[in-house]
């Protein structure tokens, strides 16, 4: 069999899988390229089935969590027949207030915000090839939060001011991190992570300074928002998240092939016709925009972007993780919000407090594994 690599549209079969099957190995030795092509086709079909199964399971989980979030806590004085119509705004009074104005917007904000965080994290991890380089770790979410808090405390009446300021803060942080992490004309991923953590501390210090200028009411509101919470979500916020997810999803689909070629290395990607610089800049800005728009509505819910990509990769492989990570992020935030509202011993707490309890130990474990040279 030839030792030259075969480039295909799907993931190649693992060498250990061929070795574990004596019949397959014998077929490869006997038939050469024909057997290799057959094995690759079988691997693609298996990967497609695994991807479809992962999506089915994730959608079922999302629907179950969505129903649980809306119904858990009781529906006293609301007839069972009014629940579904109220969800679509077809009832008035108590059913409309509880279902349509409070619970459903909160659940949808958790779902859509988690999807945006998951997408942003997977984009950065795929682009920079470092599982630590996610928007919340390298300071993008902190920059978005600083911009949003500036508007919340100083000029809260500006229409869409919070969203615009969050995006502006995220883009400023992207530029600063990239500029300072360059070494020898290239972006060093280790420097990027360390500098991002340092700039996140600067953005947090600026936010804390703003607290000294806030009154008691504004301070309480911003403090809860900065931890990360979907409490008090409105339909306007849900609309913002839905539009952002649709736009970011389309843009990430357009970047899928360039990112796939860039995973082979910048030189080979350029040889294949990919405009590496333009694709890298577009992916960085897209991830920052997704994280910033999610942050503008839910606050910086931590560690979702860090965890979603690796979890998706374990189910469908690294090549397809970007497509599944938004759904995984949605499951994480929606499940965390259910626990934040109704979990024993901990509720009620902001949603971000629950994700921090899950994500912080994972973050420490990831650093320890990379420090020991283990594959992430």
C-alpha atoms as one frame of an Amber mdcrd trajectory, in Angstrom:
protein
   0.000   0.000   0.000   1.270   3.494  -0.814   2.552   5.585   2.052   1.257
   8.809   0.525  -1.691  10.379   2.404  -5.128  10.274   0.799  -7.074  13.548
   1.120 -10.818  13.022   1.414 -13.894  15.056   2.362 -14.423  13.097   5.578
 -12.276  11.768   8.438  -9.942   8.927   7.540 -10.243   5.598   9.333  -8.032
   5.155  12.344  -4.952   3.002  11.700  -5.704   1.114  14.889  -9.127   0.233
  13.506  -7.521  -1.376  10.456  -4.968  -3.196  12.602  -7.685  -4.487  14.924
  -9.493  -6.129  11.999  -7.229  -8.790  10.450  -9.614  -9.217   7.516  -9.521
  -5.505   6.714  -5.737  -5.393   6.999  -5.414  -8.413   4.696  -7.777  -6.789
   2.192  -5.662  -3.633   2.205  -2.491  -5.635   1.554  -4.157  -7.689  -1.197
  -6.212  -5.094  -3.054  -4.214  -1.933  -2.348  -5.890   1.355  -3.390  -9.304
  -0.238  -4.000  -9.451  -1.598  -0.446  -8.239   1.718   0.954 -10.994   3.568
  -0.917 -13.579   1.125   0.397 -12.346   1.582   3.960 -12.453   5.357   3.600
 -16.001   5.213   2.239 -17.060   2.999   5.141 -15.426   5.399   7.598 -17.288
   8.352   6.046 -20.600   6.524   6.298 -19.907   5.639   9.938 -18.951   9.259
  10.675 -22.147  10.487   9.008 -24.261   8.088  11.071 -22.493   9.152  14.269
 -22.997  12.825  13.404 -26.708  12.319  12.683 -27.173  10.324  15.906 -25.408
  13.031  17.941 -27.696  15.688  16.492 -30.823  13.625  17.191 -29.788  13.061
  20.811 -28.900  16.735  21.251 -32.208  17.961  19.801 -34.161  15.571  22.033
 -32.219  16.850  25.052 -32.889  20.459  24.072 -36.624  19.857  23.684 -36.787
  18.039  27.028 -34.854  20.814  28.794 -36.982  23.501  27.133 -40.218  21.889
  28.325 -38.722  21.308  31.783 -37.596  24.932  32.056 -41.055  26.226  31.162
 -43.070  23.804  33.300 -40.840  23.195  36.323 -41.855  25.174  39.364 -45.566
  24.555  39.022 -48.404  26.077  37.079 -50.760  26.952  39.863 -54.025  28.535
  38.739 -53.105  27.987  35.071 -55.280  25.395  33.279 -53.283  22.741  31.454
 -55.049  23.618  28.225 -53.752  27.189  28.396 -50.056  26.335  28.608 -49.340
  25.754  24.904 -51.535  28.632  23.630 -49.931  30.939  26.199 -46.481  30.009
  24.897 -47.521  31.443  21.522 -49.050  34.562  23.097 -52.645  33.440  22.571
 -53.790  33.853  26.178 -54.067  36.788  28.556 -53.779  37.269  32.279 -51.724
  34.956  34.494 -50.981  32.360  31.797 -49.604  35.026  29.459 -47.516  36.613
  32.219 -45.976  33.406  33.592 -45.474  31.428  30.377 -45.132  33.964  27.588
 -43.434  36.862  29.365 -41.218  35.156  31.965 -40.469  31.467  31.500 -40.352
  31.012  27.727 -38.119  34.049  27.020 -35.768  32.901  29.768 -35.532  29.382
  28.362 -35.032  30.581  24.782 -32.399  33.114  25.852 -30.475  30.315  27.583
 -30.738  28.084  24.515 -29.755  30.727  21.944 -27.083  32.337  24.117 -25.501
  28.960  24.822 -25.471  28.179  21.105 -23.633  31.439  20.358 -21.076  30.826
  23.116 -20.522  27.275  21.850 -20.055  28.479  18.279 -17.618  31.220  19.308
 -15.516  28.835  21.379 -15.361  26.163  18.678 -14.345  28.756  16.076 -11.442
  29.986  18.190 -10.311  26.497  19.168 -10.385  25.347  15.544  -8.653  28.449
  14.217  -5.899  28.811  16.833  -5.590  25.054  17.457  -5.465  25.546  21.199
  -8.342  24.409  23.460  -7.567  27.261  25.894  -7.979  29.982  23.258 -11.699
  30.668  23.720 -13.401  34.075  23.989 -13.969  33.878  27.737 -10.391  32.791
  28.482  -8.512  35.208  26.219 -10.501  38.234  27.328 -13.004  38.692  24.493
 -15.999  38.216  26.801 -14.411  40.510  29.398 -13.972  43.215  26.753 -17.570
  42.780  25.650 -18.699  42.973  29.256 -16.701  46.141  29.874 -18.279  47.818
  26.859 -21.760  46.719  27.816 -21.394  47.843  31.446 -20.200  51.254  30.272
 -23.489  51.776  28.459 -25.603  50.128  31.173 -24.302  52.493  33.844 -23.633
  55.715  31.936 -26.076  55.921  29.008 -28.652  53.140  29.424 -31.320  54.812
  27.278 -29.476  54.454  23.955 -31.375  52.001  21.703 -29.266  48.865  21.137
 -26.436  50.641  22.913 -25.558  47.629  25.049 -25.272  45.329  22.032 -23.192
  47.823  20.044 -20.893  48.541  22.987 -20.423  44.815  23.679 -19.397  44.150
  20.067 -17.081  47.183  20.066 -15.433  46.061  23.322 -14.938  42.545  21.944
 -13.390  43.797  18.696 -11.022  46.118  20.579  -9.912  43.176  22.704  -9.372
  40.989  19.616  -7.139  43.631  18.076  -5.146  44.144  21.270  -4.624  40.416
  21.878  -3.512  39.747  18.314  -1.181  42.751  18.249   0.532  41.887  21.528
   0.779  38.148  20.913   2.755  38.440  17.670   6.275  37.079  17.796   8.509
  36.888  14.769   5.691  37.983  12.486   3.392  35.162  13.626   0.797  34.806
  16.370   2.153  32.617  19.163  -0.752  30.710  20.689   0.825  30.445  24.146
   1.430  34.200  24.235  -2.085  34.761  22.961  -3.617  32.862  25.872  -1.405
  34.486  28.523  -1.837  38.002  27.129  -5.571  37.427  26.766  -5.831  36.461
  30.430  -3.887  39.594  31.392  -6.052  41.884  29.251  -9.155  40.239  30.683
  -7.920  41.293  34.120  -7.508  44.869  32.832 -11.059  44.871  31.448 -12.368
  43.479  34.731 -10.530  46.182  36.688 -12.107  48.835  34.460 -15.533  47.307
  35.082 -14.913  47.314  38.828 -13.971  50.981  38.618 -17.312  51.697  36.983
 -19.022  50.082  39.968 -17.774  52.900  42.180 -19.777  55.319  40.044 -23.022
  53.346  40.135 -25.945  53.797  42.470 -27.284  50.919  44.535 -29.973  49.935
  42.036 -27.668  50.039  39.042 -24.924  48.215  40.931 -27.215  45.326  41.882
 -28.428  44.981  38.296 -24.953  45.016  36.757 -23.459  42.668  39.375 -26.065
  40.014  38.577 -25.603  40.552  34.863 -21.803  40.211  35.048 -22.008  36.813
  36.723 -24.106  35.678  33.770 -27.849  35.253  34.079 -30.873  34.849  31.831
 -33.210  35.993  34.597 -35.316  38.831  33.306 -34.800  37.938  29.651 -37.213
  39.649  27.264 -38.484  38.920  23.781 -36.309  41.750  22.465 -33.259  39.940
  23.806 -34.445  36.632  22.354 -34.868  38.309  18.964 -31.348  39.723  19.141
 -29.924  36.292  19.949 -31.947  34.538  17.241 -30.840  36.967  14.526 -27.231
  36.798  15.746 -27.253  32.995  15.716 -28.728  32.861  12.206 -26.156  35.307
  10.797 -23.201  33.760  12.645 -24.303  30.257  11.662 -24.410  31.166   7.969
 -21.030  32.906   8.160 -19.423  29.973   9.965 -20.768  27.606   7.283 -19.088
  29.771   4.646 -15.824  29.569   6.618 -15.989  25.803   7.087 -13.844  24.863
   4.060 -11.205  27.590   4.612 -10.847  26.502   8.250 -10.568  22.855   7.175
  -7.745  23.668   4.770  -6.009  25.885   7.357  -5.885  22.925   9.750  -3.330
  21.438   7.333  -1.054  24.445   7.853  -0.981  27.949   6.417   1.416  27.136
   3.563  -0.568  24.153   2.301  -3.839  26.065   2.735  -2.462  28.901   0.615
  -1.371  26.378  -1.981  -4.938  25.047  -2.086  -6.231  28.528  -2.850  -7.352
  29.640   0.611  -6.869  33.316   1.467  -5.427  32.530   4.863  -5.163  36.086
   6.213  -8.695  37.051   5.228 -10.150  33.782   6.539  -8.317  34.096   9.864
  -9.463  37.694  10.380 -13.052  36.829   9.437 -13.130  33.868  11.853 -11.664
  35.921  14.714 -14.182  38.731  14.207 -17.047  36.282  13.777 -16.226  34.475
  17.021 -15.836  37.776  18.862 -19.136  39.055  17.476 -20.986  35.869  18.452
 -19.605  35.959  22.005 -20.264  39.698  22.324 -23.897  39.529  21.199 -24.563
  36.619  23.532 -22.861  38.533  26.344 -24.958  41.652  25.672 -28.124  39.704
  26.551 -27.077  37.036  29.053 -23.901  38.487  30.506 -20.567  36.654  30.247
 -21.664  33.127  31.148 -18.293  31.552  31.765 -16.671  28.361  30.485 -19.439
  27.431  28.003 -17.244  28.290  25.022 -14.360  26.366  26.614 -16.286  23.131
  27.148 -18.635  22.960  24.139 -16.042  22.321  21.430 -14.165  19.476  23.162
 -17.441  17.790  24.152 -18.673  17.990  20.552 -15.332  16.665  19.299 -15.610
  13.594  21.514 -18.931  12.709  19.879 -18.321  13.547  16.208 -14.586  14.151
  15.850 -12.558  17.322  15.556 -13.449  17.959  11.914 -17.182  18.169  12.616
 -17.089  19.639  16.114 -17.803  23.139  14.813 -21.180  21.986  13.486 -22.257
  20.367  16.772 -20.693  22.767  19.308 -23.563  25.335  19.185 -26.084  22.641
  20.106 -23.814  21.395  22.902 -23.469  24.952  24.226 -27.257  25.336  24.168
 -27.680  22.128  26.184 -25.074  23.236  28.737 -26.587  26.674  29.381 -30.200
  25.476  29.381 -29.380  22.632  31.788 -27.368  25.024  33.973 -30.302  27.444
  34.087 -32.694  24.688  35.153 -30.273  23.792  37.950 -29.844  27.461  38.849
 -33.602  27.807  39.301 -34.482  24.486  40.893 -31.322  22.600  41.870 -31.195
  21.317  45.449 -28.906  23.218  47.850 -27.809  25.804  45.270 -30.901  27.483
  43.820 -31.697  30.203  43.165 -28.392  31.442  41.758 -27.327  33.112  38.478
 -26.834  30.721  35.584 -23.157  31.661  35.277 -22.496  30.425  38.806 -23.538
  26.902  37.790 -21.457  26.897  34.593 -18.476  28.102  36.630 -18.883  25.164
  39.026 -18.701  22.829  36.026 -16.188  24.678  33.874 -13.561  25.831  36.373
 -12.399  22.301  37.323 -12.304  21.379  33.634 -10.182  24.458  32.915  -7.669
  23.493  35.626  -7.570  19.889  34.358  -6.975  21.099  30.805  -4.029  23.256
  31.899  -2.525  20.377  33.873  -2.901  17.982  30.939  -1.232  20.411  28.534
   1.523  21.084  31.055   2.237  17.353  31.156   2.232  17.150  27.362  -0.949
  15.100  27.181  -3.116  15.505  24.113  -6.099  17.713  24.708
